[in-house]
PDB file of C-alpha atoms in Angstrom:
ATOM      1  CA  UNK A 117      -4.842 -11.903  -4.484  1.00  0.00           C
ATOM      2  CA  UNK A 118      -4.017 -12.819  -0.600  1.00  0.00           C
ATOM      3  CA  UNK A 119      -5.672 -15.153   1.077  1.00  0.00           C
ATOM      4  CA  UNK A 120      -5.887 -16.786   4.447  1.00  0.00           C
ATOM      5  CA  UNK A 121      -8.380 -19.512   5.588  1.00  0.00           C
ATOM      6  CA  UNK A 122      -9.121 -20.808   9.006  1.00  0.00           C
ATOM      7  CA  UNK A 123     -10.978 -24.163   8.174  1.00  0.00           C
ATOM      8  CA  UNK A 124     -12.358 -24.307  11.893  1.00  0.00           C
ATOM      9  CA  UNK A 125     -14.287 -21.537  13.467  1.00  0.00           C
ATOM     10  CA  UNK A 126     -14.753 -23.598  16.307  1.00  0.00           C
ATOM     11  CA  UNK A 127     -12.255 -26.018  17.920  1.00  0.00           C
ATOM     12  CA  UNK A 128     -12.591 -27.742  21.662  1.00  0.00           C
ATOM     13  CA  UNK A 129     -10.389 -29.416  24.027  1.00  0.00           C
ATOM     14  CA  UNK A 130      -9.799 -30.832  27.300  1.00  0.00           C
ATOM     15  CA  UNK A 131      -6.997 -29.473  29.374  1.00  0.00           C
ATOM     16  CA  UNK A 132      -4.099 -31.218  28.577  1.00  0.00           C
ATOM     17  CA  UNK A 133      -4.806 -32.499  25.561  1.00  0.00           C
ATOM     18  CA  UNK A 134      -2.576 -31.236  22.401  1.00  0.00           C
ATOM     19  CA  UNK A 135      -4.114 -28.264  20.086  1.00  0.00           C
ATOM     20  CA  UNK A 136      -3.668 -27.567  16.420  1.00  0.00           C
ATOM     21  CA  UNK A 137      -5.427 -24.508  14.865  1.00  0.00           C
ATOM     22  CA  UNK A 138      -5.223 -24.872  11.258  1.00  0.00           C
ATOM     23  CA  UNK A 139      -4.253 -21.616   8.829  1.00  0.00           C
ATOM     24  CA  UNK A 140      -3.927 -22.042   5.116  1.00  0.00           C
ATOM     25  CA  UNK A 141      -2.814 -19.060   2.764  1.00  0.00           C
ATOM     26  CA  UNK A 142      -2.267 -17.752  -0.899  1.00  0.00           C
ATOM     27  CA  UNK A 143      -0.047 -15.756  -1.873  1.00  0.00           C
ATOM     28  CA  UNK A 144       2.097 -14.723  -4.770  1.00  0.00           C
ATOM     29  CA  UNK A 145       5.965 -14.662  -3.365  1.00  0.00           C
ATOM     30  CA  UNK A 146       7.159 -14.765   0.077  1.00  0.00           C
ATOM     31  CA  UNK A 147       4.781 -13.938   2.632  1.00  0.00           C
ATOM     32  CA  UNK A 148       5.259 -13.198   6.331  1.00  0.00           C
ATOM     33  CA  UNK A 149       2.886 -14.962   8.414  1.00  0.00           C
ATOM     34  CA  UNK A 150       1.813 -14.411  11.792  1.00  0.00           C
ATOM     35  CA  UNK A 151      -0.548 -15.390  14.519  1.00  0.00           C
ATOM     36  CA  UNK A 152      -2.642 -12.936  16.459  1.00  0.00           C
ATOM     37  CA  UNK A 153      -4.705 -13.644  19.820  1.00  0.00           C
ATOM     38  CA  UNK A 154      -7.652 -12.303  21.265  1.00  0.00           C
ATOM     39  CA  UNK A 155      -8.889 -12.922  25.013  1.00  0.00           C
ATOM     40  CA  UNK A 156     -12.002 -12.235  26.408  1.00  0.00           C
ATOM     41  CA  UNK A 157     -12.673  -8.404  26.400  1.00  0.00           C
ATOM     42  CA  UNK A 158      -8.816  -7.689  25.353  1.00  0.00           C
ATOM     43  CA  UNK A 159      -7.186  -6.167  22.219  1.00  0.00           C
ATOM     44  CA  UNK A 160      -5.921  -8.205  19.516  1.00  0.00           C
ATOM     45  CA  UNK A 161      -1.964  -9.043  20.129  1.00  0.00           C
ATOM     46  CA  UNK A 162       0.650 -10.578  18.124  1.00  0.00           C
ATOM     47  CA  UNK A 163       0.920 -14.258  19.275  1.00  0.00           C
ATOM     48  CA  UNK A 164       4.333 -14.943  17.083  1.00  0.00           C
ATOM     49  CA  UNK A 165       5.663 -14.351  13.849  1.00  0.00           C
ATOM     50  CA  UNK A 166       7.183 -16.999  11.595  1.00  0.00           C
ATOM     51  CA  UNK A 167      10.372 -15.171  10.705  1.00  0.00           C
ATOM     52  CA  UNK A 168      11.062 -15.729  14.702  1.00  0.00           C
ATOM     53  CA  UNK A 169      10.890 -18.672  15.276  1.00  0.00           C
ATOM     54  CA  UNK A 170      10.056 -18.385  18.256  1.00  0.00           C
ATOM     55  CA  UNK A 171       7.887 -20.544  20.917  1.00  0.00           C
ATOM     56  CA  UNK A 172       5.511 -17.943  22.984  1.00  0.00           C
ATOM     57  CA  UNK A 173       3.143 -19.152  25.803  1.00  0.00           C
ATOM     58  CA  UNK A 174       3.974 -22.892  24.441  1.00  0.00           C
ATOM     59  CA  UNK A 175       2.535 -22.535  21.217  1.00  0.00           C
ATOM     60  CA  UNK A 176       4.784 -22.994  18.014  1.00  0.00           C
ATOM     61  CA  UNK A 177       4.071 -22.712  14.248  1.00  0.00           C
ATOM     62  CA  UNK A 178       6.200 -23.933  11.235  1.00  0.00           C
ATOM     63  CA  UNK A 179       6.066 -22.035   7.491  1.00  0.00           C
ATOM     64  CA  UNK A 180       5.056 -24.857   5.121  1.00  0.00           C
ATOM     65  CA  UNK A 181       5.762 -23.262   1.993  1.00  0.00           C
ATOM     66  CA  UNK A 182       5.144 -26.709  -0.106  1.00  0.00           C
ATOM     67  CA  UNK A 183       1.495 -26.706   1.492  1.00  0.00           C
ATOM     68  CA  UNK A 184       0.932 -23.198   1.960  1.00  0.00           C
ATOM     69  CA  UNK A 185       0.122 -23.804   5.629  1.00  0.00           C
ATOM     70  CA  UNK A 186       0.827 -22.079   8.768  1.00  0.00           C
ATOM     71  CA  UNK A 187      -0.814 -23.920  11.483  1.00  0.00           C
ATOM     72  CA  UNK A 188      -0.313 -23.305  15.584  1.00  0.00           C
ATOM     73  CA  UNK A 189       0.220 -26.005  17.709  1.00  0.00           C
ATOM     74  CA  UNK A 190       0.587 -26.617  21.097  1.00  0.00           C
ATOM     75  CA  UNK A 191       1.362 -30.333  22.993  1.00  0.00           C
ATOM     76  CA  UNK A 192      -0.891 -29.138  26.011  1.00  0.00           C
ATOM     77  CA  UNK A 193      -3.733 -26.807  26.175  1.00  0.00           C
ATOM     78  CA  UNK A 194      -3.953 -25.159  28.808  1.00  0.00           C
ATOM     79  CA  UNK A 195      -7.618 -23.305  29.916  1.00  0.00           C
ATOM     80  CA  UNK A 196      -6.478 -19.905  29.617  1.00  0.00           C
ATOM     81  CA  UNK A 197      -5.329 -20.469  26.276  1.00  0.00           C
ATOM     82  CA  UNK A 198      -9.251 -20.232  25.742  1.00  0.00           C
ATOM     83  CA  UNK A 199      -9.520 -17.133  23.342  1.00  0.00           C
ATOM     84  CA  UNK A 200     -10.167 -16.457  19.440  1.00  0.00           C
ATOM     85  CA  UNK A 201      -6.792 -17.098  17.575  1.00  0.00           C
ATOM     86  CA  UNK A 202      -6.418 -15.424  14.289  1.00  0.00           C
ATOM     87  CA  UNK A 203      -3.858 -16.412  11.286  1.00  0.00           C
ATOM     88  CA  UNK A 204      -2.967 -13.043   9.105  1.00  0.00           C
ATOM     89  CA  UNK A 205      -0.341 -12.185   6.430  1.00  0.00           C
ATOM     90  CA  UNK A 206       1.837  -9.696   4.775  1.00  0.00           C
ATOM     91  CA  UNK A 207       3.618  -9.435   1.831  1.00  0.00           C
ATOM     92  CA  UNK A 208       5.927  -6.573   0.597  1.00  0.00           C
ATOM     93  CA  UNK A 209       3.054  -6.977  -2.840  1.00  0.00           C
ATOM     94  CA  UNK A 210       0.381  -5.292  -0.806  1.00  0.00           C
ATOM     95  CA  UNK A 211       1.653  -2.188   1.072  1.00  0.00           C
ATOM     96  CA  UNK A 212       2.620  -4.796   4.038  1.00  0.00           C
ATOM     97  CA  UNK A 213      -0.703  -4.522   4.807  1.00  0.00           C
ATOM     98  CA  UNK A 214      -2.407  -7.491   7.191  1.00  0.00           C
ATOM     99  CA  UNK A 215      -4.625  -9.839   5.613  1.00  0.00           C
ATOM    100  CA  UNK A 216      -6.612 -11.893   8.362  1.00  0.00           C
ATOM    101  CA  UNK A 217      -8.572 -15.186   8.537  1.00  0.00           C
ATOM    102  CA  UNK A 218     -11.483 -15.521   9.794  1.00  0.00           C
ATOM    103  CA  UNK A 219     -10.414 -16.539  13.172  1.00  0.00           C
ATOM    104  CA  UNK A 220     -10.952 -19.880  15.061  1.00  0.00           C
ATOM    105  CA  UNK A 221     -12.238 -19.676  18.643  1.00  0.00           C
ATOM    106  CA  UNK A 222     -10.147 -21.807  21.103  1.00  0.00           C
ATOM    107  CA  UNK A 223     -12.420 -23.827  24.048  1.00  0.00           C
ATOM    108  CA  UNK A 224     -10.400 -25.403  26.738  1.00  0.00           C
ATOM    109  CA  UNK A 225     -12.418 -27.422  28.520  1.00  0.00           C
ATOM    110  CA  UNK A 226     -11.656 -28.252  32.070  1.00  0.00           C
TER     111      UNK A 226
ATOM    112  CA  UNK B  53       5.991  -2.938  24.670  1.00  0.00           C
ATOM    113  CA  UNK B  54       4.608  -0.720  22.359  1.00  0.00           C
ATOM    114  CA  UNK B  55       0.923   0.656  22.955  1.00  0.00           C
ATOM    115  CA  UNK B  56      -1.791   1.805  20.933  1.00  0.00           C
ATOM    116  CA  UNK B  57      -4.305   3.832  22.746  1.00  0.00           C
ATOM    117  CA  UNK B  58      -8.277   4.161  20.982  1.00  0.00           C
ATOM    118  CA  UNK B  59     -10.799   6.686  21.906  1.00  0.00           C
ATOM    119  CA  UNK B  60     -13.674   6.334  22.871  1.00  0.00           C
ATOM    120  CA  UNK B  61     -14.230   2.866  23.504  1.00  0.00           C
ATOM    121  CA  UNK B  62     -17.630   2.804  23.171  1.00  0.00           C
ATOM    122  CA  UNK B  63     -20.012   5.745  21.366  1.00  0.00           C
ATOM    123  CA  UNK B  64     -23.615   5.726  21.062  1.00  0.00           C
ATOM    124  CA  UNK B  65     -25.594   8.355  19.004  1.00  0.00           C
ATOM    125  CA  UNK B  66     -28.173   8.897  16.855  1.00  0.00           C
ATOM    126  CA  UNK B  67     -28.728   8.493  13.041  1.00  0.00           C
ATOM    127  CA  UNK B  68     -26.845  11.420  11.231  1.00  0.00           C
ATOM    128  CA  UNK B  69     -24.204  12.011  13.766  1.00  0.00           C
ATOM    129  CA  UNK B  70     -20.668  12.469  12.609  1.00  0.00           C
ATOM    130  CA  UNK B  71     -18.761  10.404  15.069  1.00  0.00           C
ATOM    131  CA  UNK B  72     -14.533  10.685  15.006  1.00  0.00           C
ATOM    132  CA  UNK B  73     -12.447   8.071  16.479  1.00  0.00           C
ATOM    133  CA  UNK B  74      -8.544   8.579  17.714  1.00  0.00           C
ATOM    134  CA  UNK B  75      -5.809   6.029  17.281  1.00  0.00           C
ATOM    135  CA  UNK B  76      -2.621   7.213  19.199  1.00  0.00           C
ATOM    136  CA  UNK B  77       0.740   5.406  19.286  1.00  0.00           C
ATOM    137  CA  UNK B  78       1.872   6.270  22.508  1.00  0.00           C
ATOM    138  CA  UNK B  79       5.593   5.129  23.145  1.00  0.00           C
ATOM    139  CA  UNK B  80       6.174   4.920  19.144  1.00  0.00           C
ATOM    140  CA  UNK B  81       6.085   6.736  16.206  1.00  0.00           C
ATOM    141  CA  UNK B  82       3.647   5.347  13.390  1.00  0.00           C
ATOM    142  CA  UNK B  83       4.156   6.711   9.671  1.00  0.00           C
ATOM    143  CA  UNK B  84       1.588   4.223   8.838  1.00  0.00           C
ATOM    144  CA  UNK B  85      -1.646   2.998  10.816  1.00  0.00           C
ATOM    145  CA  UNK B  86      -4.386   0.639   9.204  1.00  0.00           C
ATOM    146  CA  UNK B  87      -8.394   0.624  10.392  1.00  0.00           C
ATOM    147  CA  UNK B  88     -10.391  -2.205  10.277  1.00  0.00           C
ATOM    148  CA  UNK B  89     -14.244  -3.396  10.671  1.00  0.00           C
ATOM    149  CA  UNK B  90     -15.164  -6.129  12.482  1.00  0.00           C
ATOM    150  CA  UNK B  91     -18.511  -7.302  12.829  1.00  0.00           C
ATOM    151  CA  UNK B  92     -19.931  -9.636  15.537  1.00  0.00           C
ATOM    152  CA  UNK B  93     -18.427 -13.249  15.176  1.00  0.00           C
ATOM    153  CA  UNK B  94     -16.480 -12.403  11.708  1.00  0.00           C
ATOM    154  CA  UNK B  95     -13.226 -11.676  11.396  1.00  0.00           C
ATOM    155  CA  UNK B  96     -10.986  -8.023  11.018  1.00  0.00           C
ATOM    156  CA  UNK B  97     -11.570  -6.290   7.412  1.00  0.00           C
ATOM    157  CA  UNK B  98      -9.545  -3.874   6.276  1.00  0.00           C
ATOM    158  CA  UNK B  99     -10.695  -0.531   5.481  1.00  0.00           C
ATOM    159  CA  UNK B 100      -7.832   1.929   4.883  1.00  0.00           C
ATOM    160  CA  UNK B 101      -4.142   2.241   5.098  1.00  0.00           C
ATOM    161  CA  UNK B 102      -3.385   5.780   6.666  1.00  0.00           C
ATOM    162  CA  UNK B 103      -0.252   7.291   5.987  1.00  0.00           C
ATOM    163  CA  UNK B 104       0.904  10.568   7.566  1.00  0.00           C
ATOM    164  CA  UNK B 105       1.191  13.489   5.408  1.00  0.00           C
ATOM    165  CA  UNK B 106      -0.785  12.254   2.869  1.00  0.00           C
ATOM    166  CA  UNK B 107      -3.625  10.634   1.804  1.00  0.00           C
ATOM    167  CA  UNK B 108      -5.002   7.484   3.229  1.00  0.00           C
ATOM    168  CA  UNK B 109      -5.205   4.419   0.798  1.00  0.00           C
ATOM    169  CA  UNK B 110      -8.923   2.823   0.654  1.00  0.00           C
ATOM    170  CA  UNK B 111      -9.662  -0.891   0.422  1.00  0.00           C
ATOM    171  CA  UNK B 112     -12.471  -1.505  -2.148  1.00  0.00           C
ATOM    172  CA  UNK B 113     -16.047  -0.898  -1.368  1.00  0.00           C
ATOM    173  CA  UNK B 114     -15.206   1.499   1.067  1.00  0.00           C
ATOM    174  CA  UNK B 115     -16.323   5.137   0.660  1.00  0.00           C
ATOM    175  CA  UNK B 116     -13.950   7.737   0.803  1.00  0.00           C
ATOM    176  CA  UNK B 117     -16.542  10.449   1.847  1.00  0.00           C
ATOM    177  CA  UNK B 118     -18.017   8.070   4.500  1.00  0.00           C
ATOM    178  CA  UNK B 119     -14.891   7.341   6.306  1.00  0.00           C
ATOM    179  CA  UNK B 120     -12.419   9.761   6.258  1.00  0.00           C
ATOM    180  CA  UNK B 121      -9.228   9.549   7.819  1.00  0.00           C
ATOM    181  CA  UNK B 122      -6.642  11.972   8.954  1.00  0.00           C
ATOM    182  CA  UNK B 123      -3.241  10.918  10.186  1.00  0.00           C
ATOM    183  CA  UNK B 124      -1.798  14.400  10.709  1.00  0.00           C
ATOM    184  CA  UNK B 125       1.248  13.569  13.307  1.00  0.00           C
ATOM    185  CA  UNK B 126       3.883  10.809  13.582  1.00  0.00           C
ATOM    186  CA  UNK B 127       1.250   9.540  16.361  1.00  0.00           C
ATOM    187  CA  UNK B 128      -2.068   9.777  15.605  1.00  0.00           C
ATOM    188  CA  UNK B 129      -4.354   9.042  13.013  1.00  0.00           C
ATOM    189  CA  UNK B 130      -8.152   9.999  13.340  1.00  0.00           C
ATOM    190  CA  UNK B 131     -11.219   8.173  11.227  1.00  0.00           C
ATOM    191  CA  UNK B 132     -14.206   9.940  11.018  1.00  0.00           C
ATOM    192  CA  UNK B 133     -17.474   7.893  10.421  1.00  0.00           C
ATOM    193  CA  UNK B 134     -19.781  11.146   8.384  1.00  0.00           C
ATOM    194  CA  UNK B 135     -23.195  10.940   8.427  1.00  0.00           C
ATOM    195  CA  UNK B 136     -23.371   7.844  10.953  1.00  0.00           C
ATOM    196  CA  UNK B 137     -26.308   5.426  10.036  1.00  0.00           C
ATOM    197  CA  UNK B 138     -27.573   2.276  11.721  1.00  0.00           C
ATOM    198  CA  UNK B 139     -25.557   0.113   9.042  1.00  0.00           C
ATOM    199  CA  UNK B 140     -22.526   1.343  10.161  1.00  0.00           C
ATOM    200  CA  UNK B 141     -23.029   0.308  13.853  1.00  0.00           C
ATOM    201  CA  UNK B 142     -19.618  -1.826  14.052  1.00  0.00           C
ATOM    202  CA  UNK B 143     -16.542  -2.541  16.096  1.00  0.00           C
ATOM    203  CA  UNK B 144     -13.436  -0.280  14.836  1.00  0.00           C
ATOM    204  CA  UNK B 145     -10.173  -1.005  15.233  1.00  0.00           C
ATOM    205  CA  UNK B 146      -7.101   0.483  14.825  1.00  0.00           C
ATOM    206  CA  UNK B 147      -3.437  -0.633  14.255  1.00  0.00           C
ATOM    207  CA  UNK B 148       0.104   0.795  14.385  1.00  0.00           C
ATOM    208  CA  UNK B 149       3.051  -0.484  12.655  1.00  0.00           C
ATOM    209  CA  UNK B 150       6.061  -0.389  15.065  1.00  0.00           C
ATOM    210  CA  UNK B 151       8.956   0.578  12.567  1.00  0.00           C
ATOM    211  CA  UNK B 152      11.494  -0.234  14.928  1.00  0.00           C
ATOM    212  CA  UNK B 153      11.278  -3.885  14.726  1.00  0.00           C
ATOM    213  CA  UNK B 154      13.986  -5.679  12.406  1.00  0.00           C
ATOM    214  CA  UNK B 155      13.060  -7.232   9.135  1.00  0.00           C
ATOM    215  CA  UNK B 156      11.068  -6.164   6.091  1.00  0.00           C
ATOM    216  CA  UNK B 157       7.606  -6.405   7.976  1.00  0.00           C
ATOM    217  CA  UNK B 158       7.100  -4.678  11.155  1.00  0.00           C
ATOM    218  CA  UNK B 159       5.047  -6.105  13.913  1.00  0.00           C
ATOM    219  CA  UNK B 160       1.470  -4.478  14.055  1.00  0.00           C
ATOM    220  CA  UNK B 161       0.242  -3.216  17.677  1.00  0.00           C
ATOM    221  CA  UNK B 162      -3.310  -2.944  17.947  1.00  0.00           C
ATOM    222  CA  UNK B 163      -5.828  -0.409  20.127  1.00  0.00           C
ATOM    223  CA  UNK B 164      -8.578  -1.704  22.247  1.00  0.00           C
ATOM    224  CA  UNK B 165     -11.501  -0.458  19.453  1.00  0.00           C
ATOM    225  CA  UNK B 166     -14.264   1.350  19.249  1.00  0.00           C
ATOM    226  CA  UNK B 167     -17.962   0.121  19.698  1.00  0.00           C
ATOM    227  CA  UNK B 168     -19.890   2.069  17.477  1.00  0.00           C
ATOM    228  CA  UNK B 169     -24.018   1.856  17.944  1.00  0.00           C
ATOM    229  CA  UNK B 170     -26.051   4.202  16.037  1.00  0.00           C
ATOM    230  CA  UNK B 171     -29.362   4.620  16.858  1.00  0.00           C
TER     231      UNK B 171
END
């Protein structure tokens, strides 16, 4: 079965100060991994993918396969990054359905 | 960028109501759009995959009769909440896979949701 885990449900900064949102998975084969945001009173949107590669709105996030881990980072948090950030994945085993964690809520404090 | 428009955002009714909500692709067409549950402070939970021109594929626990779901058009996909109750006083929300993204897994685009209170 697929799994993703968001060990913090909570995590607060100060502006400026580097961010790392933690996402661990299971899976069974090669998984695509992504990262979806949610601001206040706005739909959930795709944040970035792993098979990009790709740095959006400063935030990056590396595939470790050996640690099953997927986490977000960005050097310097910025307040508008304030919003619930959610890790999900897909996998050509289960209809490429999402599978999400259970989000972690983002707090930049001024 | 692709956009998924919900309707209604927000329904109130009372218990025994059958209350349908609309998931529209608009600039994209959608042979496959997923609904999902989310209650306050938890996370998105999969209901049903909904596949046009046939029949939508339920996650377990979730009734069939209960929610049914219709995705009758390359763009739209309907989930009707039968028999509404106050249990089933959620958020809804909708997604559309965007086939014309590269690679084996398709970017999902999500609607706004649906607030459903049942009184």
């Amino acid at each position: 079965a697929q799994r993703v885990t968001q060990p913090e449900k909570l995590l607060s900064v100060f502006k400026g100060a580097p961010v790392e949102l933690k996402c661990n998975y299971s899976y069974s084969g090669s998984p695509e991994l992504f990262w979806y945001v949610q601001y206040s009173r706005q739909r959930l949107q795709l944040l970035l993918r792993h098979i990009s590669r790709e740095s959006i709105k400063g935030f990056t996030a590396d595939l470790n396969k050996g640690e099953t881990s997927f986490h977000l980072k960005k050097p310097f948090a910025q307040e508008e990054d304030s919003a619930m950030y959610y890790c999900a994945l897909s996998g050509p085993n289960a209809g490429n359905m999402l599978t999400f964690g259970g989000g972690t809520r983002l707090m930049v404090k001024p | 960028g692709a956009v998924v428009s919900q309707h209604p955002s927000w329904v109130i009714c009372k218990s025994g109501t059958s209350v349908k909500i609309e998931c529209r692709s608009l600039d994209f067409q959608a042979t496959t759009m997923f609904w999902y549950r989310q209650f306050p402070k938890q996370s998105l939970m999969l209901m049903a995959t909904s596949n046009e021109g046939s029949k939508a594929t339920y996650e377990q626990g979730v009734e069939k009769d209960k929610f049914l779901i219709n995705h009758a058009s390359l763009t739209l996909s309907t989930l009707t909440v039968t028999s509404a109750h106050p249990e089933d006083s959620s958020f809804y929300i909708c997604s559309a896979r965007d086939l014309r993204g590269r690679g084996g897994n398709q970017p999902q685009h999500f609607g706004d949701g649906t607030r459903l209170s049942i009184l």
